[in-house]
CSV table of C-alpha atoms and ligand atoms in Angstrom, one decimal:
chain,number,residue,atom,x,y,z
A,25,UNK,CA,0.0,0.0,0.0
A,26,UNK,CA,1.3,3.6,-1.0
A,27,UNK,CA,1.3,6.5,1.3
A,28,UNK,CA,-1.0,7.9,-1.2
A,29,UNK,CA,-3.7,4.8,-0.5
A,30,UNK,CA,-4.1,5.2,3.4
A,31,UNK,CA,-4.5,8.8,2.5
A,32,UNK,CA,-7.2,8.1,0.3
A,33,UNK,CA,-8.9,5.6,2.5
A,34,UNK,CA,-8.3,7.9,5.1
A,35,UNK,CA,-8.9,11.6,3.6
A,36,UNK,CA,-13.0,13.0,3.3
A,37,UNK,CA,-15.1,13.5,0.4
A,38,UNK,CA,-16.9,16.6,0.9
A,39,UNK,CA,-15.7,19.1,-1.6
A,40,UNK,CA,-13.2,21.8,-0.4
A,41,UNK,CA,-13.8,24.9,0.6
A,42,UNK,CA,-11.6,27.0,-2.1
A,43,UNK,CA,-13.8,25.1,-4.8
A,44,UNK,CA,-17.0,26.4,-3.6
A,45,UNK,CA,-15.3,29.7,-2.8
A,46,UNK,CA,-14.5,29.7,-6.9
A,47,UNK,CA,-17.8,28.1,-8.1
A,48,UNK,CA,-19.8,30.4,-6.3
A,49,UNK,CA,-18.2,33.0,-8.4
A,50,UNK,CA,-19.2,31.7,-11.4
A,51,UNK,CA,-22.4,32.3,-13.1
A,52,UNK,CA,-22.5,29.4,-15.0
A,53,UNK,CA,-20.9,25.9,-15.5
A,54,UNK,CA,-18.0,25.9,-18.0
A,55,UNK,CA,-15.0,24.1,-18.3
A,56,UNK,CA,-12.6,22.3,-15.9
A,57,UNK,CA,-9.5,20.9,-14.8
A,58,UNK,CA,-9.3,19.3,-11.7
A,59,UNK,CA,-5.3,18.6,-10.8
A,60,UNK,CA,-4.1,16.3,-8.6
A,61,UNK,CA,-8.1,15.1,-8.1
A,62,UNK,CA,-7.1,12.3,-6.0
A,63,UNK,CA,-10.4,10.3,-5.0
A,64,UNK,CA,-12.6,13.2,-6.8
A,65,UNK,CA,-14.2,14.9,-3.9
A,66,UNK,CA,-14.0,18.2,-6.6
A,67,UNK,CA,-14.8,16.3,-9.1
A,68,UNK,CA,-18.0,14.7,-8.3
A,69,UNK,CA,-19.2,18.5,-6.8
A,70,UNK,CA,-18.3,19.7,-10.4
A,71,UNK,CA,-20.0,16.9,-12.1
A,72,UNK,CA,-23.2,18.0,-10.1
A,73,UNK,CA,-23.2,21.6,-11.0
A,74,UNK,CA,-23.0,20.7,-14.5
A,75,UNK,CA,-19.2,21.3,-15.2
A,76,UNK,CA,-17.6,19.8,-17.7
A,77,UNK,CA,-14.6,18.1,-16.1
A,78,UNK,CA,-10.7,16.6,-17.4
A,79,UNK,CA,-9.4,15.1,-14.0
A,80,UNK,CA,-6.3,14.6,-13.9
A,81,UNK,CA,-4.0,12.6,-11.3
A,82,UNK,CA,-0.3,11.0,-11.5
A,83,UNK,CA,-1.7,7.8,-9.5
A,84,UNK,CA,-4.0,5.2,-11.2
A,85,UNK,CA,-5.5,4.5,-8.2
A,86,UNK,CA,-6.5,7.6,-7.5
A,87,UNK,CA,-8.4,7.6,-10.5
A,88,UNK,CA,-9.8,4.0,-10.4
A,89,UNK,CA,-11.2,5.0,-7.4
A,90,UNK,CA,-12.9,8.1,-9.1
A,91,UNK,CA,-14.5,5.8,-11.3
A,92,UNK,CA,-15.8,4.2,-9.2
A,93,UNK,CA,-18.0,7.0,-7.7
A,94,UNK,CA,-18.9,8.0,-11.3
A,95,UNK,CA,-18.8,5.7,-13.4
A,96,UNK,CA,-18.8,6.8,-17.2
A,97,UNK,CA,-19.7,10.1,-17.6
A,98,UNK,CA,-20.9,12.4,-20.6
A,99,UNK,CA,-18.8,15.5,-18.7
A,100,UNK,CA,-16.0,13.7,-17.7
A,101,UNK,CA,-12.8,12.3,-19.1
A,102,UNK,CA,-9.7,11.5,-17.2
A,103,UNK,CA,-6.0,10.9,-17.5
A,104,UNK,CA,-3.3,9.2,-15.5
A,105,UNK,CA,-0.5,12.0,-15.9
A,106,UNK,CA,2.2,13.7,-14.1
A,107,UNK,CA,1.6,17.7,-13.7
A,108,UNK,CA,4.7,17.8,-17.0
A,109,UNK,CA,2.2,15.2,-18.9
A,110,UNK,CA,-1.1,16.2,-18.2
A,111,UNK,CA,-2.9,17.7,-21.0
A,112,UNK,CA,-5.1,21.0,-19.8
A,113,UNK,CA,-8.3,22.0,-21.5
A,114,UNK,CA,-8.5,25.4,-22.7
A,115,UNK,CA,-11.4,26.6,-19.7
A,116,UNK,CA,-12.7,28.5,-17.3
A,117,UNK,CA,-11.3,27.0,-14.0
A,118,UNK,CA,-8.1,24.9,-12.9
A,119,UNK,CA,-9.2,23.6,-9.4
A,120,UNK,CA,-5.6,22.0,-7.9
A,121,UNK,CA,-6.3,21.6,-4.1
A,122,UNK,CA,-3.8,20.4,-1.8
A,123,UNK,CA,-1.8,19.2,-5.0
A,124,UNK,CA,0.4,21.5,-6.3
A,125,UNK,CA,3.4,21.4,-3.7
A,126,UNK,CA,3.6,18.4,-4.6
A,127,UNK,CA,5.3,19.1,-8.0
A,128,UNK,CA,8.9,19.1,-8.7
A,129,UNK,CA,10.3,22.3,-7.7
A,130,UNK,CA,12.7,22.2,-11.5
A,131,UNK,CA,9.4,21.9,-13.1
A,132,UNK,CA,6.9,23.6,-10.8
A,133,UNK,CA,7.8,27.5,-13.7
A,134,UNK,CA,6.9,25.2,-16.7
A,135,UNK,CA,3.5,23.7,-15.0
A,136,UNK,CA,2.6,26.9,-13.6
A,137,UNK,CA,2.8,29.0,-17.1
A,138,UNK,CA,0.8,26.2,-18.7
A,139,UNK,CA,-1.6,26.2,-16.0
A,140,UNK,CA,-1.8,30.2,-16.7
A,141,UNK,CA,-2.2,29.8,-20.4
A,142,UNK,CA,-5.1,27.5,-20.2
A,143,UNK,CA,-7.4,29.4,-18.6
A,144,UNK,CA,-9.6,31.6,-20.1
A,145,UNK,CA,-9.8,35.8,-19.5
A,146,UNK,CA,-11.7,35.8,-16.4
A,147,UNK,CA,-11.6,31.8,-15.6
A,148,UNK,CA,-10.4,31.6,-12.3
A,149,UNK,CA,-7.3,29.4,-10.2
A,150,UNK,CA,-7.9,27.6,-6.9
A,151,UNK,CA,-6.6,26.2,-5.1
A,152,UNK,CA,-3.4,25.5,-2.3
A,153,UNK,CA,0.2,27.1,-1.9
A,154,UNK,CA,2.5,25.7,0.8
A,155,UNK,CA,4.9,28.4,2.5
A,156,UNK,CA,8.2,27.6,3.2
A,157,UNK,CA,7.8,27.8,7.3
A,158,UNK,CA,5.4,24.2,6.7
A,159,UNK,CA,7.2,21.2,8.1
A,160,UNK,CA,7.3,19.1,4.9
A,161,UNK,CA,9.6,21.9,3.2
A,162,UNK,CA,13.0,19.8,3.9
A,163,UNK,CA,11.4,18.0,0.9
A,164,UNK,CA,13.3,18.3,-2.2
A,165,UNK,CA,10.6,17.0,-4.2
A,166,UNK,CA,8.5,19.2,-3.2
A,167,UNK,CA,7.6,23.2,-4.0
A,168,UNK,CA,7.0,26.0,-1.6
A,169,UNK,CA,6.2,29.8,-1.8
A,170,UNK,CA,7.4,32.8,0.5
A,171,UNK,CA,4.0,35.1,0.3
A,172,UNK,CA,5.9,37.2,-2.0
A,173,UNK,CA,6.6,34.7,-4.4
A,174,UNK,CA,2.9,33.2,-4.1
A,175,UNK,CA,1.5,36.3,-4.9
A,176,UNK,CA,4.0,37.1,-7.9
A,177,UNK,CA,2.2,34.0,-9.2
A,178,UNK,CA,-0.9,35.8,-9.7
A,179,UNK,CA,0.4,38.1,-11.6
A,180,UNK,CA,-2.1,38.2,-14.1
A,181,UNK,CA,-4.9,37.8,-11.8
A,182,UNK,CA,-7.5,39.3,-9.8
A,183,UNK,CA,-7.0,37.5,-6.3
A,184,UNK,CA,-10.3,37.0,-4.6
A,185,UNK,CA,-9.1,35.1,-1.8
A,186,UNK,CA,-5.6,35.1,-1.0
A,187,UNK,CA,-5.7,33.6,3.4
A,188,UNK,CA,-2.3,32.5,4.9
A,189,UNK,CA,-2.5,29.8,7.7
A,190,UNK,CA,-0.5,28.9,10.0
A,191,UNK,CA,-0.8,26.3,12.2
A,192,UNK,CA,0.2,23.6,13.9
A,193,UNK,CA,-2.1,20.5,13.3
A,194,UNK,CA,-2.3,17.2,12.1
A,195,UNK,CA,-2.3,15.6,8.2
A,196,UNK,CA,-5.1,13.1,7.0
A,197,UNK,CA,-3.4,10.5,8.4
A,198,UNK,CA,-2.9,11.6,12.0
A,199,UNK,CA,0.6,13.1,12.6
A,200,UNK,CA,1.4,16.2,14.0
A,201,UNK,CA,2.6,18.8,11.7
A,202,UNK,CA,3.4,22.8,11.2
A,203,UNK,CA,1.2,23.8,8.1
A,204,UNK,CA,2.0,27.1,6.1
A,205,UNK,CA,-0.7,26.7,3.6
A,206,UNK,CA,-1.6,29.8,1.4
A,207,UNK,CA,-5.3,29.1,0.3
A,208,UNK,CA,-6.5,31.1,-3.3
A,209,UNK,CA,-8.8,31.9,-5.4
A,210,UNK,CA,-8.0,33.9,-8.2
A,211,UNK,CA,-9.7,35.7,-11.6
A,212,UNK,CA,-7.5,35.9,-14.6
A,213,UNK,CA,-7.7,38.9,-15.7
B,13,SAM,C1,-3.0,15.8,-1.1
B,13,SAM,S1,-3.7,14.9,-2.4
B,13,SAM,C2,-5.0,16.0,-2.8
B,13,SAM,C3,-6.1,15.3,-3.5
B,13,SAM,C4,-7.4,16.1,-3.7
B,13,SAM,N1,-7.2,17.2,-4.7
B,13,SAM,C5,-7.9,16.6,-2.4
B,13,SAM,O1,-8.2,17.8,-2.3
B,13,SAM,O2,-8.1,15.8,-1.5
B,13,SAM,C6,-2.5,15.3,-3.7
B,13,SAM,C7,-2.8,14.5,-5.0
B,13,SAM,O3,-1.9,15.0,-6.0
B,13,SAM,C8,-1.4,13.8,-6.7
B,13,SAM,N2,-0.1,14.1,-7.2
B,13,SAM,C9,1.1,14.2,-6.5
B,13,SAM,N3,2.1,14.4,-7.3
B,13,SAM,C10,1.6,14.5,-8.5
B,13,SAM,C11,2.2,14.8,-9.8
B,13,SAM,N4,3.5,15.0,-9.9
B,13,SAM,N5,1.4,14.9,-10.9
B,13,SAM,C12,0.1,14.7,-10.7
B,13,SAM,N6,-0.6,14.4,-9.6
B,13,SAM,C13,0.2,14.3,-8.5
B,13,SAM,C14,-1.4,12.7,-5.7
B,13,SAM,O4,-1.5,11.4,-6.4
B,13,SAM,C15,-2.7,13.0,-4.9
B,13,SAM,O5,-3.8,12.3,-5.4
């Protein structure tokens, strides 16, 4: 079992907050990408307010396990992909919660600008940022933001919600940890 299974068994399904945050800005369904999906808990709320949804994860189970809740779906497609692999529609939203530090700090500038470029004038971004006071940033695998550079990411966006936490806390699976998590929603301008 990979660390990536207990935290699926483990982890919730209600959809997260910086999701509805972004959807609620919307005035109607449009496009999607949801990165790093995992088990799909933005998915399946996306599915259900009519979105049109490419959901996209580096782990097959992950995936699999979407499917499972879904099932074939008119709205939906899917691909097995590393952030560097993964094909983004052109569209109105690239949902990536809890996902993006977990891409490759040499590639993290190339996957960010093609995360830009596919969304649409006033599509949005949201998502989570981890700062570089979190506990997991001895990770070399990993990416992390000072506020400044966060920000500097959004260059070309209205940010609508921009929090820093924080904290210490616990992850899905029980263990203490420091958190620096920057939580975002943003408006391309
Ligand atoms: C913390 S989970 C978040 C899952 C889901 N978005 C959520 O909010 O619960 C991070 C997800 O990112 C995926 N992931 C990690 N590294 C990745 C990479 N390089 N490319 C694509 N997905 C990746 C993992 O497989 C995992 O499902």
């Amino acid at each position: 079992m990979t660390e990536w299974s207990r935290y699926y068994d483990a982890v919730g399904d209600d959809p997260r907050e910086t999701l509805l945050d972004a959807l609620d800005r919307f005035e109607a369904p449009g496009v999607a990408a949801d990165l790093g999906c995992g088990t799909g808990r933005d998915t399946v709320e996306l599915l259900r307010r009519g979105w049109q949804v490419v959901a996209i994860d580096s782990e097959e189970e992950a995936i699999r396990r979407l499917r499972a809740t879904t099932g074939e779906h008119e709205r939906l497609s899917t691909q097995v992909a590393g952030y560097e692999d993964a094909v983004l529609p052109e569209g109105d939203l690239v949902n990536a919660s809890w996902a993006l530090p977990f891409c490759r700090p040499d590639i993290f500038g190339v996957v960010w600008d093609r995360i830009v470029d596919s969304i649409h004038a006033s599509g949005r971004f949201s998502g989570q940022l981890f700062g570089y006071r979190d506990e997991w940033s001895v990770e070399d695998e990993m990416t992390f933001h000072t506020r400044a550079e966060a920000e500097a990411l959004f260059r070309v966006f209205e940010l609508e919600r921009f929090e820093e936490v924080e904290e210490d806390g616990e992850t899905v699976l029980k263990n203490p940890k420091h958190w620096h998590v920057f939580h975002v929603v943003a408006r391309k301008l």
